[in-house]
Coordinates of N, CA and C in Angstrom, one line a residue:
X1 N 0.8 -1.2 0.0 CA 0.0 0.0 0.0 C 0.9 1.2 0.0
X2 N 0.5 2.5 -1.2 CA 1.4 3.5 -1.2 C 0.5 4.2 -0.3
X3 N 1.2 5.8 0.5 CA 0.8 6.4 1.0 C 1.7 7.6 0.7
X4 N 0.7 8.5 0.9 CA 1.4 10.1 0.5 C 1.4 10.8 2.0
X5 N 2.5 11.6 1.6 CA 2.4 12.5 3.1 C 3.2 13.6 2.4
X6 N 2.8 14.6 2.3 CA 3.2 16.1 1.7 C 4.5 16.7 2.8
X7 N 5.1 16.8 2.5 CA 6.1 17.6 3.5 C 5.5 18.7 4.0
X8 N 4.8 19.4 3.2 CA 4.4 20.4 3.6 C 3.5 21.0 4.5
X9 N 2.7 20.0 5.2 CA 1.4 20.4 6.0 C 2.2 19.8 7.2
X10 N 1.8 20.0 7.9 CA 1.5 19.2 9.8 C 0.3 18.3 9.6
X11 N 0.6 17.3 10.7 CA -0.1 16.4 11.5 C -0.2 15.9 12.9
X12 N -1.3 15.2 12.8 CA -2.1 14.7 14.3 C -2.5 13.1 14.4
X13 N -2.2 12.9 15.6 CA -1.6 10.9 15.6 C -3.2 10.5 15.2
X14 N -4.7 11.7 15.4 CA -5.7 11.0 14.6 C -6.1 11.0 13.1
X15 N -4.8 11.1 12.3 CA -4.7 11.4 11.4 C -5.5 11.9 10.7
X16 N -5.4 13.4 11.1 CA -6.2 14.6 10.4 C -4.8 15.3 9.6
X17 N -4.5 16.2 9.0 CA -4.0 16.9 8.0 C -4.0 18.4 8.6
X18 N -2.8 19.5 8.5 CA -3.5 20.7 8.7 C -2.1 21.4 7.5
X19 N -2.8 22.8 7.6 CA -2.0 23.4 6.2 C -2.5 25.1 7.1
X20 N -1.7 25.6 7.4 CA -1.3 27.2 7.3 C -2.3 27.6 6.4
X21 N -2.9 28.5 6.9 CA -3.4 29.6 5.5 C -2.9 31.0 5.5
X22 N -2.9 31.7 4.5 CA -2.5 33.0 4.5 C -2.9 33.7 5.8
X23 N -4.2 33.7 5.6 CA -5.2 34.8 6.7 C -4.9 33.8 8.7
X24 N -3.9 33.3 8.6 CA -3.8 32.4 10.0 C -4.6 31.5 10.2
X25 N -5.8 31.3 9.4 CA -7.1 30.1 9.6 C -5.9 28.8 9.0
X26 N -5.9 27.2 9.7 CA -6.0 26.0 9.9 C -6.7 25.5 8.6
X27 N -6.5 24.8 7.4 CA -7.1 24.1 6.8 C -6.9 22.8 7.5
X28 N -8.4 22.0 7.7 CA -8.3 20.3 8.2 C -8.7 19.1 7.0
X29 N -8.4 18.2 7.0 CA -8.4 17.6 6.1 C -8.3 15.8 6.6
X30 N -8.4 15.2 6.3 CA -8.0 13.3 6.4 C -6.8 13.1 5.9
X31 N -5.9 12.6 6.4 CA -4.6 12.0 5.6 C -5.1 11.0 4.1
X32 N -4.1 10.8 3.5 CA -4.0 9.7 2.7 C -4.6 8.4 3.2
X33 N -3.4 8.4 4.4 CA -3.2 6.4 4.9 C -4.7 6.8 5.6
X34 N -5.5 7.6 6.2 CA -6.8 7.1 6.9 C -7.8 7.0 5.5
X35 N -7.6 7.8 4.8 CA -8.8 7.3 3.9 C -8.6 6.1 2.8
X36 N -7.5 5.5 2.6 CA -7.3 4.1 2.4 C -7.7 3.3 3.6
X37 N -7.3 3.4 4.9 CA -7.7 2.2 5.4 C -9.6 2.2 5.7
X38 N -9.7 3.5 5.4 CA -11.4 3.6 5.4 C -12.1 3.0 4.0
X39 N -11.7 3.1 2.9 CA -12.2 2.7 1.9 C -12.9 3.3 1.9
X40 N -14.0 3.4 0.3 CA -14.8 4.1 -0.6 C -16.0 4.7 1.0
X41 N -15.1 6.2 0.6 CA -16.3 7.0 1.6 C -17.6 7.4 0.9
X42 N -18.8 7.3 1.9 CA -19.8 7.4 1.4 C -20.7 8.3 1.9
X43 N -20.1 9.3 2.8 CA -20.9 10.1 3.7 C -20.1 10.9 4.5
X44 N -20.0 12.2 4.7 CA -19.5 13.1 5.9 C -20.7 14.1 6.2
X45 N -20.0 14.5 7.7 CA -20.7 14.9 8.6 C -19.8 16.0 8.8
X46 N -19.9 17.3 9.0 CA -19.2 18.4 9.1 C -19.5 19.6 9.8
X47 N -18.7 20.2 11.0 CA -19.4 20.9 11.9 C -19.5 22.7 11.2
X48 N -20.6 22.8 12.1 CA -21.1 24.2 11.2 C -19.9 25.5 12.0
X49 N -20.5 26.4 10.8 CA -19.5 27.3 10.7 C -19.8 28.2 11.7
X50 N -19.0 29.1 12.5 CA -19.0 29.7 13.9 C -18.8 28.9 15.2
X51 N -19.0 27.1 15.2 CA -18.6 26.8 16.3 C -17.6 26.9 16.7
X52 N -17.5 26.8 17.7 CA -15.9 26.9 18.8 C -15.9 25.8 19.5
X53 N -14.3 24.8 18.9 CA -14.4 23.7 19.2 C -12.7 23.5 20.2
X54 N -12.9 22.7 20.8 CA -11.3 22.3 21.7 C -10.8 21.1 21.1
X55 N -9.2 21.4 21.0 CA -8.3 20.3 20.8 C -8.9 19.0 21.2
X56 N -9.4 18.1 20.2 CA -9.8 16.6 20.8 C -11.0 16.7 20.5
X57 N -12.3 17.9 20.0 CA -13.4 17.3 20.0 C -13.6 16.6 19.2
X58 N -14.8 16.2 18.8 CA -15.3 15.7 17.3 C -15.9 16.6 16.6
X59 N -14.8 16.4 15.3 CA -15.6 17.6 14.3 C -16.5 17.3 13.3
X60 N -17.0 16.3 13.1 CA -17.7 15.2 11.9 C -17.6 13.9 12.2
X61 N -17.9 13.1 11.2 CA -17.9 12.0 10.9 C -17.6 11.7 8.9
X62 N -16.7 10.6 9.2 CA -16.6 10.0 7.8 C -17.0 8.6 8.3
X63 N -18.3 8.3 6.8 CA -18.4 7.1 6.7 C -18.1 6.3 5.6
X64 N -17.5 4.9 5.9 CA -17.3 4.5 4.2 C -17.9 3.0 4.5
X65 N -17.4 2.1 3.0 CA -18.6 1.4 2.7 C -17.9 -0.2 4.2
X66 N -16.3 0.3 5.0 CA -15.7 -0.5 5.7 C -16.6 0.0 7.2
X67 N -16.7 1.5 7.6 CA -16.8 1.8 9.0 C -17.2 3.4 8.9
X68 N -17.6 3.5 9.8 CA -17.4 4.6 10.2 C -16.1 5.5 11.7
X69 N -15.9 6.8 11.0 CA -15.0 7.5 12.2 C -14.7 8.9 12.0
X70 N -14.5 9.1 13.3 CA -14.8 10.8 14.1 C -13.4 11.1 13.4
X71 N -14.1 12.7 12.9 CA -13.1 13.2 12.7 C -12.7 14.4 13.8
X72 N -11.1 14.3 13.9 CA -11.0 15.2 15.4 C -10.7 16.4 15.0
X73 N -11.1 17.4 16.5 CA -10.3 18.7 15.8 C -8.7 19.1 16.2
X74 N -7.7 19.2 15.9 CA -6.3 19.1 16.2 C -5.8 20.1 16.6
X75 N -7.1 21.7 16.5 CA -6.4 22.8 17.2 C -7.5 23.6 18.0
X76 N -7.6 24.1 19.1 CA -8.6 24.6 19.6 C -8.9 25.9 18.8
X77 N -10.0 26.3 18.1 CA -10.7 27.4 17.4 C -12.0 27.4 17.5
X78 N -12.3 28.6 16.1 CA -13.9 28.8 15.6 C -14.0 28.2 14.5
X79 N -14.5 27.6 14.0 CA -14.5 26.9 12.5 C -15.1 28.3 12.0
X80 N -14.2 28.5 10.8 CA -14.5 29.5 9.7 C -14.8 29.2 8.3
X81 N -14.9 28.2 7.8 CA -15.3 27.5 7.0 C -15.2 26.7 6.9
X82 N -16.3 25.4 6.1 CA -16.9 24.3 5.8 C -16.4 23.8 4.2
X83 N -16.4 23.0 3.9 CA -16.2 22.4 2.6 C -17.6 21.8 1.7
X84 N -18.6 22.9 1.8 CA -20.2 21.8 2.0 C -20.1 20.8 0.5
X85 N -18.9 21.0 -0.3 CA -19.2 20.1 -1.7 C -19.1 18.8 -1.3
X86 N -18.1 18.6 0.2 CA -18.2 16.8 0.1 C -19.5 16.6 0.8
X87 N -20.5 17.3 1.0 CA -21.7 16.4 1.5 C -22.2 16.0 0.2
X88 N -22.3 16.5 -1.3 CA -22.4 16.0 -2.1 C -21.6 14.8 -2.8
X89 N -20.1 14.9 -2.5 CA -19.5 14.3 -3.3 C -18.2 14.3 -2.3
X90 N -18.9 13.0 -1.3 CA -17.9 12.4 -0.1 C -16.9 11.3 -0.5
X91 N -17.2 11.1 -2.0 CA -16.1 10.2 -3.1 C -14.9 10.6 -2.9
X92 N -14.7 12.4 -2.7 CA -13.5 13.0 -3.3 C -12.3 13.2 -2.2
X93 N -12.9 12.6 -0.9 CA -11.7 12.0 0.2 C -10.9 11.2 -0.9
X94 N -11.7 10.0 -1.0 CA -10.6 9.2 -1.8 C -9.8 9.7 -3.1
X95 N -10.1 10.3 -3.6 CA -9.5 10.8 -4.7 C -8.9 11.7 -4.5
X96 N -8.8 12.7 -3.8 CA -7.6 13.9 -3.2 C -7.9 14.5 -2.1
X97 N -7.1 13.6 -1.7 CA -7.7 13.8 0.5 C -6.8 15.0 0.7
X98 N -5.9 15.7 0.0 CA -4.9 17.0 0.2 C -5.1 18.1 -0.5
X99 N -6.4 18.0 -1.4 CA -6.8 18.9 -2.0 C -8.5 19.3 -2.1
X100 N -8.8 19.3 -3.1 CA -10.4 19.2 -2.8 C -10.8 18.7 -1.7
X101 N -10.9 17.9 -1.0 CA -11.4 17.3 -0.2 C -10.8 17.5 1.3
X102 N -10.5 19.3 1.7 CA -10.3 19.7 2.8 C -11.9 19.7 3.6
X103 N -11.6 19.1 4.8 CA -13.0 19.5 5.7 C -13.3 20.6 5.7
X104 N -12.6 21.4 7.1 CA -12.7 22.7 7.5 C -11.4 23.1 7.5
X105 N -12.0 24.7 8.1 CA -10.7 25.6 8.5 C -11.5 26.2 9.6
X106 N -10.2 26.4 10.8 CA -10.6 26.6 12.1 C -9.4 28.0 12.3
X107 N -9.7 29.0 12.7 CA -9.1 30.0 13.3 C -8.9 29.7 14.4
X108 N -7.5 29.3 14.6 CA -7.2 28.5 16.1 C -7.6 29.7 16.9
X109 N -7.5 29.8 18.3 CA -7.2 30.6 19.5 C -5.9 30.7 20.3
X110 N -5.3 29.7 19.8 CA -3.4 30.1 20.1 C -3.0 29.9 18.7
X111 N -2.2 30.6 17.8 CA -1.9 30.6 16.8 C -0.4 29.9 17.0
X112 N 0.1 29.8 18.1 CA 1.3 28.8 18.2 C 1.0 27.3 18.6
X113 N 0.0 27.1 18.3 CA -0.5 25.4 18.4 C -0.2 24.7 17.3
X114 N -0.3 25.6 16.0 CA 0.2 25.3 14.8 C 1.4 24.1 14.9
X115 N 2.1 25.1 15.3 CA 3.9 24.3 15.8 C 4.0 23.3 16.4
X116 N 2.9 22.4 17.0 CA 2.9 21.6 17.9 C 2.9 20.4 17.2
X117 N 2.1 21.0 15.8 CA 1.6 19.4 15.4 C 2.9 18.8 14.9
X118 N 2.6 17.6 14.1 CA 3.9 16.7 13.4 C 4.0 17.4 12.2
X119 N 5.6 17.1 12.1 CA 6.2 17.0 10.6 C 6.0 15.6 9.7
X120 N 6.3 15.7 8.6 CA 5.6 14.7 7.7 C 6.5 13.7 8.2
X121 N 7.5 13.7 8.5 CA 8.6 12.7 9.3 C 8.1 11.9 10.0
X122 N 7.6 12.5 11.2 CA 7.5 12.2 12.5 C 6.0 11.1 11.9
X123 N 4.7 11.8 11.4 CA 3.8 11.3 10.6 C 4.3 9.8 10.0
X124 N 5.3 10.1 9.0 CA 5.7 8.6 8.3 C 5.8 8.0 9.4
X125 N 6.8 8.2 10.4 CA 7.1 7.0 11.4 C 5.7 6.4 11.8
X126 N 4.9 7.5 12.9 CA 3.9 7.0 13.3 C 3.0 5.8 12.6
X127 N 2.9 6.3 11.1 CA 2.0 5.3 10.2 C 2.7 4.1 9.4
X128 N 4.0 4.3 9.7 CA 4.8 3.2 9.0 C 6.0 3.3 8.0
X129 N 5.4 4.2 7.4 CA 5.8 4.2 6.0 C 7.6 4.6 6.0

């Protein structure tokens, strides 16, 4: 099994994804290796825009045709936007879990939490690769 891991983003051991934005907002996203070991997603669940969520909650749900699983939040914020295209088209995890297929973005409330998360390094170990 190949897996991708971008140098370029940070990660979280529940393998969520995050990416810097210009404006300081958190893009969230699913790794590669979770939406392979999920198989063909068939459904997400995505928290609305303005909540204020803490490191660890649950921010959704992805379901595929193997299980279902929570997706976490990796930085304490406000969610500032929603991705609402994958409630239509929750296919596009599988097909570009690092692109299209970003959940949310969360305007953390420590903007140095960023730095906490993993490097793609530390990531590969965790998951194997």
């Amino acid at each position: 099994m190949s897996t991708t891991v971008p140098a370029e983003l940070k990660y979280v051991d529940t393998h969520e994804w995050l990416r810097l934005e210009a404006d300081g907002s958190i893009t969230v996203g699913i790794t590669d290796h979770a939406q392979t070991l999920l198989g063909d997603v068939v459904y997400i669940d995505l928290p609305a825009v303005g909540t204020r969520l803490n490191r660890g909650d649950t921010a959704g749900v992805v379901e595929s045709v193997k299980a279902a699983s929570d997706v976490y939040v990796p930085i304490e914020g406000e969610v500032v936007a929603v991705n609402e295209a994958l409630v239509d088209m929750p296919e596009q995890v599988n097909a570009d879990p690092y692109g299209e297929a970003w959940f949310f973005r969360i305007m953390p409330a420590d903007p140095g939490d960023y730095a906490q998360a993993m490097g793609a390094e530390q990531y590969k170990e965790l998951i194997g690769v």
